[in-house]
Amino acid sequence: MESGVAREDVDLDAYRERLEARLGKSREMMRIVLNKAQNDPKRVALGEGDNEKMIRAAYQLQDQGIADPVLIGDHDGIASTADDLGLDFTPEVVDPATDAPGAYADRLHELRQRKGVTHSEATELVERDSNYFGSVMVEQGDADAFLTGLSHHYSSALRPPLQVVGTAPDTDYVAGIYMLTFKNRVIFCADTTVNLDPTPEQLAEITRHTAETARQFDIEPRVALLSYSDFGSVENAGTAKPRDAVAKLHDDPTVDFPVDGEMQADTAVVEDILDDTYDFAELDGPANCLVFPNLEAGNIGYKLLQRLGGADAIGPILAGMDEPVHVIQRGDEVKDIVNLAGVAVVDAQEE
Ligand code: ACO
């Protein structure tokens, strides 16, 4: 009897250890990222610098040594808002209307002249639209990262960085990733913000970005491509997309993380279903990266997980850009901006 109890204790300890190794201390994830940022803070340009939340975020970033913020906006307006908020700091400010270097319009014209943008239009864009100004600023190396989007539609804030900064050399697509931290597990969801109806090739690319992002947070990815079908249980054009994406990834010798699908969401996250029914699957534990078949599913899915599952959400992390650029959601809070700036700084440290 005694030895039975002892054996159970040992099993339980081993199980707990395995679980902890897999899941990590999720609540501490962001603290680790912010600490990494503090080791080597970078220059982060903040679009919509007149916005109260941006000014508060800039204060916290500077005060906590996470980043050297540069607010894009009107000098006097920002100074007086900071004063009204009782923030004792003098932020660095650049006003596109008065401070835009001529070189920025030249550069934007150079990049977009064969997309119909004349030099005078380029001048107007950098002087009047902080999304273009900030994009050129980071593309020219005058900032290490750029955050924007607080009061714009996501698409209109995203388009200028896509046009000016573009994708990293090894990819053609960017993806919006949310990291959701639950009490005892971390899940990365993609694509939640960019690609409306991704092809299998795009899904494969989104998968690579998601796995890479998980590794940036020191988490070894186990990726599931989601559907309403389990490994061919329903065959049609919709379920074929993630299936074809998985086939591409399995054929790619550079893919060095476990990935499988298509599979239903519960198959992906419940270890027993994988073990009992689909033991041939390449995942050796519940998935921690969920790749959704389209933007509707991804956007709805992460929001339900966040709101009903009580997860902390960090994102959207824009993966695949040539420089760290993140488009914040309208209405995001100061802590969301600070967190995403921390992610951008760590990203910039690796450039
Ligand atoms: N990855 C990388 N680059 C891209 C992508 C992509 N997925 N999509 C477009 N681009 C590039 C294009 O190549 C183009 O570059 P070019 O002009 O140098 O050739 C540039 O971006 C602009 O492309 P367009 O075709 O003009 O832009 P489009 O109208 O397709 O807009 C956008 C692209 C903004 C990403 C669009 O697909 C979109 O609106 N996506 C959904 C955004 C959204 O509503 N998200 C959900 C809500 S947001 C939230 O919940 C946080």
PDB file of N, CA and C in Angstrom, residues 146 148 154 157-159 161-162 166 173-178 191 193-195 209 213 216 315-328 340 343 347:
ATOM      1  N   PHE A 146       8.155  50.814 -35.095  1.00  0.00           N
ATOM      2  CA  PHE A 146       7.053  51.761 -35.280  1.00  0.00           C
ATOM      3  C   PHE A 146       5.745  51.108 -34.832  1.00  0.00           C
ATOM      4  N   THR A 148       1.536  51.935 -34.452  1.00  0.00           N
ATOM      5  CA  THR A 148       0.490  52.864 -34.855  1.00  0.00           C
ATOM      6  C   THR A 148      -0.865  52.175 -34.768  1.00  0.00           C
ATOM      7  N   TYR A 154      -7.866  49.286 -38.847  1.00  0.00           N
ATOM      8  CA  TYR A 154      -6.673  48.445 -38.912  1.00  0.00           C
ATOM      9  C   TYR A 154      -6.092  48.434 -40.333  1.00  0.00           C
ATOM     10  N   ALA A 157      -4.262  51.653 -41.333  1.00  0.00           N
ATOM     11  CA  ALA A 157      -2.980  51.825 -40.636  1.00  0.00           C
ATOM     12  C   ALA A 157      -1.946  50.812 -41.126  1.00  0.00           C
ATOM     13  N   LEU A 158      -2.424  49.648 -41.572  1.00  0.00           N
ATOM     14  CA  LEU A 158      -1.503  48.578 -41.996  1.00  0.00           C
ATOM     15  C   LEU A 158      -0.952  48.799 -43.410  1.00  0.00           C
ATOM     16  N   ARG A 159      -1.756  49.386 -44.282  1.00  0.00           N
ATOM     17  CA  ARG A 159      -1.358  49.504 -45.683  1.00  0.00           C
ATOM     18  C   ARG A 159      -0.043  50.284 -45.867  1.00  0.00           C
ATOM     19  N   PRO A 161       2.672  50.742 -43.838  1.00  0.00           N
ATOM     20  CA  PRO A 161       3.860  49.921 -43.537  1.00  0.00           C
ATOM     21  C   PRO A 161       4.077  48.793 -44.547  1.00  0.00           C
ATOM     22  N   LEU A 162       2.974  48.187 -45.035  1.00  0.00           N
ATOM     23  CA  LEU A 162       3.143  47.117 -46.033  1.00  0.00           C
ATOM     24  C   LEU A 162       3.774  47.689 -47.306  1.00  0.00           C
ATOM     25  N   GLY A 166       7.433  46.754 -46.026  1.00  0.00           N
ATOM     26  CA  GLY A 166       7.322  45.476 -46.733  1.00  0.00           C
ATOM     27  C   GLY A 166       7.706  44.289 -45.886  1.00  0.00           C
ATOM     28  N   TYR A 173       4.440  37.176 -47.063  1.00  0.00           N
ATOM     29  CA  TYR A 173       3.198  37.493 -46.351  1.00  0.00           C
ATOM     30  C   TYR A 173       3.462  37.813 -44.891  1.00  0.00           C
ATOM     31  N   VAL A 174       2.721  38.783 -44.382  1.00  0.00           N
ATOM     32  CA  VAL A 174       2.773  39.024 -42.943  1.00  0.00           C
ATOM     33  C   VAL A 174       1.523  38.403 -42.311  1.00  0.00           C
ATOM     34  N   ALA A 175       1.568  38.247 -41.006  1.00  0.00           N
ATOM     35  CA  ALA A 175       0.413  37.680 -40.296  1.00  0.00           C
ATOM     36  C   ALA A 175       0.293  38.339 -38.932  1.00  0.00           C
ATOM     37  N   GLY A 176      -0.930  38.450 -38.458  1.00  0.00           N
ATOM     38  CA  GLY A 176      -1.183  39.031 -37.136  1.00  0.00           C
ATOM     39  C   GLY A 176      -1.388  37.916 -36.119  1.00  0.00           C
ATOM     40  N   ILE A 177      -0.517  37.920 -35.111  1.00  0.00           N
ATOM     41  CA  ILE A 177      -0.521  36.811 -34.143  1.00  0.00           C
ATOM     42  C   ILE A 177      -0.869  37.347 -32.754  1.00  0.00           C
ATOM     43  N   TYR A 178      -1.732  36.656 -32.068  1.00  0.00           N
ATOM     44  CA  TYR A 178      -2.001  36.969 -30.659  1.00  0.00           C
ATOM     45  C   TYR A 178      -1.419  35.886 -29.781  1.00  0.00           C
ATOM     46  N   ASP A 191      -3.960  33.296 -38.312  1.00  0.00           N
ATOM     47  CA  ASP A 191      -3.789  34.716 -38.469  1.00  0.00           C
ATOM     48  C   ASP A 191      -5.057  35.374 -37.967  1.00  0.00           C
ATOM     49  N   THR A 193      -5.501  38.904 -37.928  1.00  0.00           N
ATOM     50  CA  THR A 193      -5.738  40.296 -38.358  1.00  0.00           C
ATOM     51  C   THR A 193      -5.452  40.641 -39.820  1.00  0.00           C
ATOM     52  N   VAL A 194      -4.815  39.793 -40.611  1.00  0.00           N
ATOM     53  CA  VAL A 194      -4.356  40.297 -41.926  1.00  0.00           C
ATOM     54  C   VAL A 194      -4.971  39.572 -43.132  1.00  0.00           C
ATOM     55  N   ASN A 195      -4.699  38.295 -43.280  1.00  0.00           N
ATOM     56  CA  ASN A 195      -5.014  37.585 -44.536  1.00  0.00           C
ATOM     57  C   ASN A 195      -6.450  37.059 -44.524  1.00  0.00           C
ATOM     58  N   HIS A 209       5.549  31.723 -39.435  1.00  0.00           N
ATOM     59  CA  HIS A 209       5.620  32.946 -38.617  1.00  0.00           C
ATOM     60  C   HIS A 209       5.188  32.666 -37.176  1.00  0.00           C
ATOM     61  N   THR A 213       7.425  33.092 -33.877  1.00  0.00           N
ATOM     62  CA  THR A 213       7.019  34.012 -32.807  1.00  0.00           C
ATOM     63  C   THR A 213       7.010  33.288 -31.460  1.00  0.00           C
ATOM     64  N   GLN A 216      10.375  33.180 -30.164  1.00  0.00           N
ATOM     65  CA  GLN A 216      10.855  34.463 -29.626  1.00  0.00           C
ATOM     66  C   GLN A 216      10.501  34.598 -28.153  1.00  0.00           C
ATOM     67  N   GLY A 315      -0.843  41.426 -28.389  1.00  0.00           N
ATOM     68  CA  GLY A 315      -0.844  41.465 -29.840  1.00  0.00           C
ATOM     69  C   GLY A 315      -1.644  42.633 -30.354  1.00  0.00           C
ATOM     70  N   PRO A 316      -1.949  42.660 -31.619  1.00  0.00           N
ATOM     71  CA  PRO A 316      -1.488  41.683 -32.599  1.00  0.00           C
ATOM     72  C   PRO A 316      -0.011  41.900 -32.954  1.00  0.00           C
ATOM     73  N   ILE A 317       0.746  40.810 -32.851  1.00  0.00           N
ATOM     74  CA  ILE A 317       2.164  40.853 -33.213  1.00  0.00           C
ATOM     75  C   ILE A 317       2.231  40.663 -34.721  1.00  0.00           C
ATOM     76  N   LEU A 318       2.713  41.687 -35.413  1.00  0.00           N
ATOM     77  CA  LEU A 318       2.748  41.616 -36.873  1.00  0.00           C
ATOM     78  C   LEU A 318       4.049  40.913 -37.276  1.00  0.00           C
ATOM     79  N   ALA A 319       3.917  39.667 -37.692  1.00  0.00           N
ATOM     80  CA  ALA A 319       5.104  38.854 -37.990  1.00  0.00           C
ATOM     81  C   ALA A 319       5.352  38.841 -39.485  1.00  0.00           C
ATOM     82  N   GLY A 320       6.627  38.876 -39.869  1.00  0.00           N
ATOM     83  CA  GLY A 320       6.991  38.791 -41.281  1.00  0.00           C
ATOM     84  C   GLY A 320       7.378  40.128 -41.884  1.00  0.00           C
ATOM     85  N   MET A 321       7.303  41.217 -41.091  1.00  0.00           N
ATOM     86  CA  MET A 321       7.703  42.530 -41.619  1.00  0.00           C
ATOM     87  C   MET A 321       9.228  42.618 -41.687  1.00  0.00           C
ATOM     88  N   ASP A 322       9.709  43.501 -42.555  1.00  0.00           N
ATOM     89  CA  ASP A 322      11.154  43.653 -42.691  1.00  0.00           C
ATOM     90  C   ASP A 322      11.767  44.428 -41.519  1.00  0.00           C
ATOM     91  N   GLU A 323      10.959  45.251 -40.858  1.00  0.00           N
ATOM     92  CA  GLU A 323      11.370  45.960 -39.638  1.00  0.00           C
ATOM     93  C   GLU A 323      10.231  45.776 -38.638  1.00  0.00           C
ATOM     94  N   PRO A 324      10.531  45.918 -37.331  1.00  0.00           N
ATOM     95  CA  PRO A 324       9.446  45.742 -36.365  1.00  0.00           C
ATOM     96  C   PRO A 324       8.400  46.868 -36.474  1.00  0.00           C
ATOM     97  N   VAL A 325       7.226  46.511 -36.940  1.00  0.00           N
ATOM     98  CA  VAL A 325       6.089  47.434 -37.028  1.00  0.00           C
ATOM     99  C   VAL A 325       4.885  46.686 -36.478  1.00  0.00           C
ATOM    100  N   HIS A 326       4.126  47.358 -35.622  1.00  0.00           N
ATOM    101  CA  HIS A 326       2.908  46.719 -35.110  1.00  0.00           C
ATOM    102  C   HIS A 326       1.751  47.691 -35.193  1.00  0.00           C
ATOM    103  N   VAL A 327       0.620  47.162 -35.625  1.00  0.00           N
ATOM    104  CA  VAL A 327      -0.576  47.987 -35.737  1.00  0.00           C
ATOM    105  C   VAL A 327      -1.495  47.608 -34.575  1.00  0.00           C
ATOM    106  N   ILE A 328      -1.657  48.588 -33.698  1.00  0.00           N
ATOM    107  CA  ILE A 328      -2.457  48.371 -32.493  1.00  0.00           C
ATOM    108  C   ILE A 328      -3.934  48.394 -32.888  1.00  0.00           C
ATOM    109  N   LEU A 340       3.276  45.722 -26.497  1.00  0.00           N
ATOM    110  CA  LEU A 340       3.648  45.540 -27.902  1.00  0.00           C
ATOM    111  C   LEU A 340       4.953  46.287 -28.217  1.00  0.00           C
ATOM    112  N   VAL A 343       7.665  44.011 -27.157  1.00  0.00           N
ATOM    113  CA  VAL A 343       7.886  42.966 -28.168  1.00  0.00           C
ATOM    114  C   VAL A 343       8.696  43.547 -29.326  1.00  0.00           C
ATOM    115  N   ASP A 347      12.389  42.440 -30.699  1.00  0.00           N
ATOM    116  CA  ASP A 347      12.524  42.135 -32.119  1.00  0.00           C
ATOM    117  C   ASP A 347      13.670  42.961 -32.723  1.00  0.00           C
TER     118      ASP A 347
END
